[in-house]
Amino acid sequence: MNRINYQKELDKVIESLSQQEKVPTLLLHSCCAPCSSYVLEYLSNHFGITVFYYNPNIYPDEEYEMRVREQQRFIRAFPAKHPIDFIEGAYDKERFYEMARGLEAVPEGGQRCFQCYELRLREAGELAKARDFDYFTTTLSISPMKNAEKLNEIGLRLAEELGVSYLSSDFKKRNGYKRSTELSREYGMYRQDYCGCVYSYHERHNQ
């Protein structure tokens, strides 16, 4: 079975937009400033972006607040071709814990993570639909620890369900992750050492 090259799919969209001289709107779900850095550098040349920070999985509260502030700081500092806006979603932690019920012992990268992808992507898709964005997507695929195939599968399914276009991507391609680490150093960003949720926190720090 041939896997889809999501970077090539994104290339096709960007090429088409360039030929039409369009600058569509994009709601970009972001998990954190470091992961958003390369994505914003890349996509802000082609889209009018609003960063949507919706991550009810983040633990503890201080970590959540630190990531929000760092995301906002980076957006202010980054010289994007097109203006970048910011929306903070609800920090509804109980919604995440309800989603994770029964999956607490599943190792990171498994079914609990897939359901967390869907929780956040659905919120992004619904907001994109409500506010009439042309596209929605997420920064999550930049991480070597995240399953880009599953992310795109979920995003495309939600796009069909909600009636708003999903921008397929695999941002780790073309050294995207490496570039994000370079930008993190350049902008003096705080980089966390775990995914964000309480389960990944304990998995990381109990090693």
Short mmCIF file of C-alpha atoms in Angstrom, two decimals:
data_model
loop_
_atom_site.label_atom_id
_atom_site.label_comp_id
_atom_site.label_asym_id
_atom_site.label_seq_id
_atom_site.Cartn_x
_atom_site.Cartn_y
_atom_site.Cartn_z
CA MET A 1 0.00 0.00 0.00
CA ASN A 2 1.46 3.33 -1.06
CA ARG A 3 1.46 6.03 1.59
CA ILE A 4 0.36 9.52 0.67
CA ASN A 5 3.13 12.11 0.57
CA TYR A 6 1.38 14.92 2.44
CA GLN A 7 4.18 17.40 1.75
CA LYS A 8 3.60 16.95 -1.97
CA GLU A 9 -0.13 17.43 -1.43
CA LEU A 10 0.61 20.71 0.33
CA ASP A 11 2.95 21.74 -2.48
CA LYS A 12 0.11 21.28 -4.97
CA VAL A 13 -2.22 23.50 -2.96
CA ILE A 14 0.37 26.25 -2.56
CA GLU A 15 1.29 26.13 -6.26
CA SER A 16 -2.37 26.44 -7.23
CA LEU A 17 -2.87 29.39 -4.87
CA SER A 18 0.22 31.12 -6.22
CA GLN A 19 -1.01 30.77 -9.79
CA GLN A 20 -4.36 32.26 -8.78
CA GLU A 21 -2.63 34.97 -6.72
CA LYS A 22 -4.85 34.14 -3.76
CA VAL A 23 -4.06 34.55 -0.07
CA PRO A 24 -6.63 32.35 1.67
CA THR A 25 -7.31 32.34 5.39
CA LEU A 26 -5.97 29.53 7.55
CA LEU A 27 -6.84 28.58 11.11
CA LEU A 28 -3.66 26.94 12.41
CA HIS A 29 -4.01 24.86 15.53
CA SER A 30 -0.74 25.15 17.46
CA CYS A 31 0.51 22.95 20.26
CA CYS A 32 3.36 25.30 21.24
CA ALA A 33 5.51 28.16 19.96
CA PRO A 34 8.57 26.05 19.01
CA CYS A 35 6.48 23.71 16.84
CA SER A 36 4.66 26.68 15.28
CA SER A 37 7.88 28.52 14.40
CA TYR A 38 8.82 26.78 11.16
CA VAL A 39 5.18 26.31 10.20
CA LEU A 40 4.52 30.03 10.48
CA GLU A 41 7.75 30.89 8.67
CA TYR A 42 6.68 28.59 5.84
CA LEU A 43 2.93 29.15 5.58
CA SER A 44 2.72 32.87 6.35
CA ASN A 45 4.12 33.53 2.88
CA HIS A 46 1.00 31.98 1.37
CA PHE A 47 -1.86 32.33 3.88
CA GLY A 48 -3.44 34.85 6.21
CA ILE A 49 -3.01 32.87 9.42
CA THR A 50 -4.80 32.87 12.74
CA VAL A 51 -3.05 30.72 15.34
CA PHE A 52 -5.54 28.78 17.46
CA TYR A 53 -4.06 27.70 20.76
CA TYR A 54 -6.36 24.93 21.98
CA ASN A 55 -4.62 22.39 24.20
CA PRO A 56 -6.72 21.22 27.16
CA ASN A 57 -4.30 18.30 27.54
CA ILE A 58 -1.46 20.45 28.91
CA TYR A 59 -0.33 19.69 32.48
CA PRO A 60 0.19 21.38 34.88
CA ASP A 61 -1.54 24.77 34.77
CA GLU A 62 1.79 26.63 34.98
CA GLU A 63 3.02 24.78 31.90
CA TYR A 64 -0.13 25.75 30.02
CA GLU A 65 0.27 29.42 30.89
CA MET A 66 3.95 29.40 29.95
CA ARG A 67 3.18 27.90 26.53
CA VAL A 68 0.42 30.41 25.84
CA ARG A 69 2.68 33.35 26.68
CA GLU A 70 5.51 31.97 24.57
CA GLN A 71 3.18 31.47 21.61
CA GLN A 72 1.95 35.04 21.82
CA ARG A 73 5.50 36.38 22.25
CA PHE A 74 6.72 34.57 19.15
CA ILE A 75 3.82 35.83 17.02
CA ARG A 76 4.58 39.41 18.07
CA ALA A 77 8.29 39.01 17.33
CA PHE A 78 8.08 37.13 14.03
CA PRO A 79 8.23 39.32 10.87
CA ALA A 80 5.57 37.53 8.82
CA LYS A 81 4.71 38.56 5.26
CA HIS A 82 1.01 38.52 6.14
CA PRO A 83 -0.28 39.47 9.62
CA ILE A 84 -0.74 36.62 12.10
CA ASP A 85 -3.65 36.73 14.53
CA PHE A 86 -4.13 34.70 17.72
CA ILE A 87 -7.08 32.99 19.40
CA GLU A 88 -6.82 31.16 22.71
CA GLY A 89 -9.29 28.31 23.08
CA ALA A 90 -10.81 27.15 26.35
CA TYR A 91 -8.53 25.37 28.79
CA ASP A 92 -11.17 22.74 29.48
CA LYS A 93 -9.02 20.13 31.19
CA GLU A 94 -11.95 17.95 32.23
CA ARG A 95 -12.85 17.44 28.59
CA PHE A 96 -9.40 15.97 28.00
CA TYR A 97 -9.56 13.71 31.07
CA GLU A 98 -12.99 12.48 30.03
CA MET A 99 -11.59 11.66 26.59
CA ALA A 100 -8.64 9.81 28.14
CA ARG A 101 -10.74 7.73 30.55
CA GLY A 102 -9.81 4.08 30.23
CA LEU A 103 -6.70 4.90 28.19
CA GLU A 104 -4.52 6.25 30.98
CA ALA A 105 -2.04 3.35 30.79
CA VAL A 106 -1.68 3.38 27.00
CA PRO A 107 1.92 4.33 26.02
CA GLU A 108 2.49 7.67 24.35
CA GLY A 109 1.91 7.48 20.61
CA GLY A 110 -1.05 5.11 20.89
CA GLN A 111 -4.83 5.36 20.88
CA ARG A 112 -5.01 7.98 23.63
CA CYS A 113 -2.85 10.31 21.54
CA PHE A 114 -4.97 9.67 18.45
CA GLN A 115 -8.10 10.65 20.35
CA CYS A 116 -6.31 13.74 21.64
CA TYR A 117 -5.46 14.65 18.03
CA GLU A 118 -9.12 14.41 17.17
CA LEU A 119 -10.25 16.41 20.20
CA ARG A 120 -8.06 19.34 19.20
CA LEU A 121 -8.57 19.08 15.46
CA ARG A 122 -12.34 18.92 15.85
CA GLU A 123 -12.32 22.10 17.92
CA ALA A 124 -10.18 23.78 15.26
CA GLY A 125 -12.39 22.54 12.44
CA GLU A 126 -15.57 23.71 14.12
CA LEU A 127 -14.11 27.16 14.75
CA ALA A 128 -12.82 27.37 11.18
CA LYS A 129 -16.30 26.51 9.94
CA ALA A 130 -18.02 28.98 12.26
CA ARG A 131 -15.69 31.84 11.29
CA ASP A 132 -15.58 31.04 7.61
CA PHE A 133 -11.87 30.24 7.27
CA ASP A 134 -10.76 28.77 3.97
CA TYR A 135 -8.62 26.08 5.61
CA PHE A 136 -7.66 24.61 8.96
CA THR A 137 -4.67 22.48 9.95
CA THR A 138 -2.31 21.79 12.86
CA THR A 139 1.38 22.17 13.70
CA LEU A 140 1.43 18.72 15.30
CA SER A 141 2.88 16.93 12.28
CA ILE A 142 6.19 18.74 12.71
CA SER A 143 7.09 16.55 15.67
CA PRO A 144 8.97 13.30 14.99
CA MET A 145 6.88 11.87 17.84
CA LYS A 146 3.54 12.56 16.14
CA ASN A 147 1.88 10.32 13.57
CA ALA A 148 1.39 12.52 10.49
CA GLU A 149 -0.58 9.85 8.66
CA LYS A 150 -3.11 9.62 11.50
CA LEU A 151 -3.29 13.41 11.86
CA ASN A 152 -4.11 13.84 8.18
CA GLU A 153 -6.56 10.98 8.22
CA ILE A 154 -8.45 12.64 11.08
CA GLY A 155 -8.19 16.12 9.57
CA LEU A 156 -9.52 15.04 6.18
CA ARG A 157 -12.38 13.10 7.77
CA LEU A 158 -13.37 16.12 9.87
CA ALA A 159 -13.13 18.36 6.81
CA GLU A 160 -15.67 16.19 5.02
CA GLU A 161 -17.93 16.05 8.07
CA LEU A 162 -17.78 19.79 8.83
CA GLY A 163 -17.60 21.19 5.31
CA VAL A 164 -14.35 23.14 5.65
CA SER A 165 -11.08 22.36 3.86
CA TYR A 166 -8.22 20.70 5.73
CA LEU A 167 -4.69 21.59 4.68
CA SER A 168 -2.80 18.30 4.49
CA SER A 169 0.75 18.49 5.80
CA ASP A 170 3.78 16.72 7.18
CA PHE A 171 5.80 19.65 8.45
CA LYS A 172 8.73 17.53 9.61
CA LYS A 173 9.61 16.99 5.95
CA ARG A 174 12.33 19.12 4.34
CA ASN A 175 14.07 19.49 7.69
CA GLY A 176 11.06 21.29 9.17
CA TYR A 177 11.72 19.96 12.67
CA LYS A 178 15.40 20.90 12.42
CA ARG A 179 14.44 24.41 11.30
CA SER A 180 12.04 24.71 14.24
CA THR A 181 14.89 23.99 16.65
CA GLU A 182 17.02 26.64 14.93
CA LEU A 183 14.24 29.22 15.19
CA SER A 184 13.69 28.28 18.83
CA ARG A 185 17.31 29.10 19.59
CA GLU A 186 17.18 32.26 17.50
CA TYR A 187 14.16 33.59 19.40
CA GLY A 188 15.26 32.26 22.79
CA MET A 189 12.16 30.12 23.17
CA TYR A 190 11.21 27.91 26.05
CA ARG A 191 11.17 24.29 24.81
CA GLN A 192 9.42 21.70 26.93
CA ASP A 193 10.86 18.18 27.28
CA TYR A 194 7.54 16.30 27.12
CA CYS A 195 4.47 16.34 24.89
CA GLY A 196 2.30 18.18 27.38
CA CYS A 197 -0.22 15.89 29.08
CA VAL A 198 0.09 14.42 32.56
CA TYR A 199 0.69 10.96 31.11
CA SER A 200 3.59 12.06 28.89
CA TYR A 201 4.93 14.11 31.82
CA HIS A 202 5.15 11.06 34.07
CA GLU A 203 6.38 8.83 31.26
CA ARG A 204 9.20 11.28 30.63
CA HIS A 205 10.16 12.02 34.21
CA ASN A 206 9.84 8.51 35.60
CA GLN A 207 12.39 7.05 33.19
#
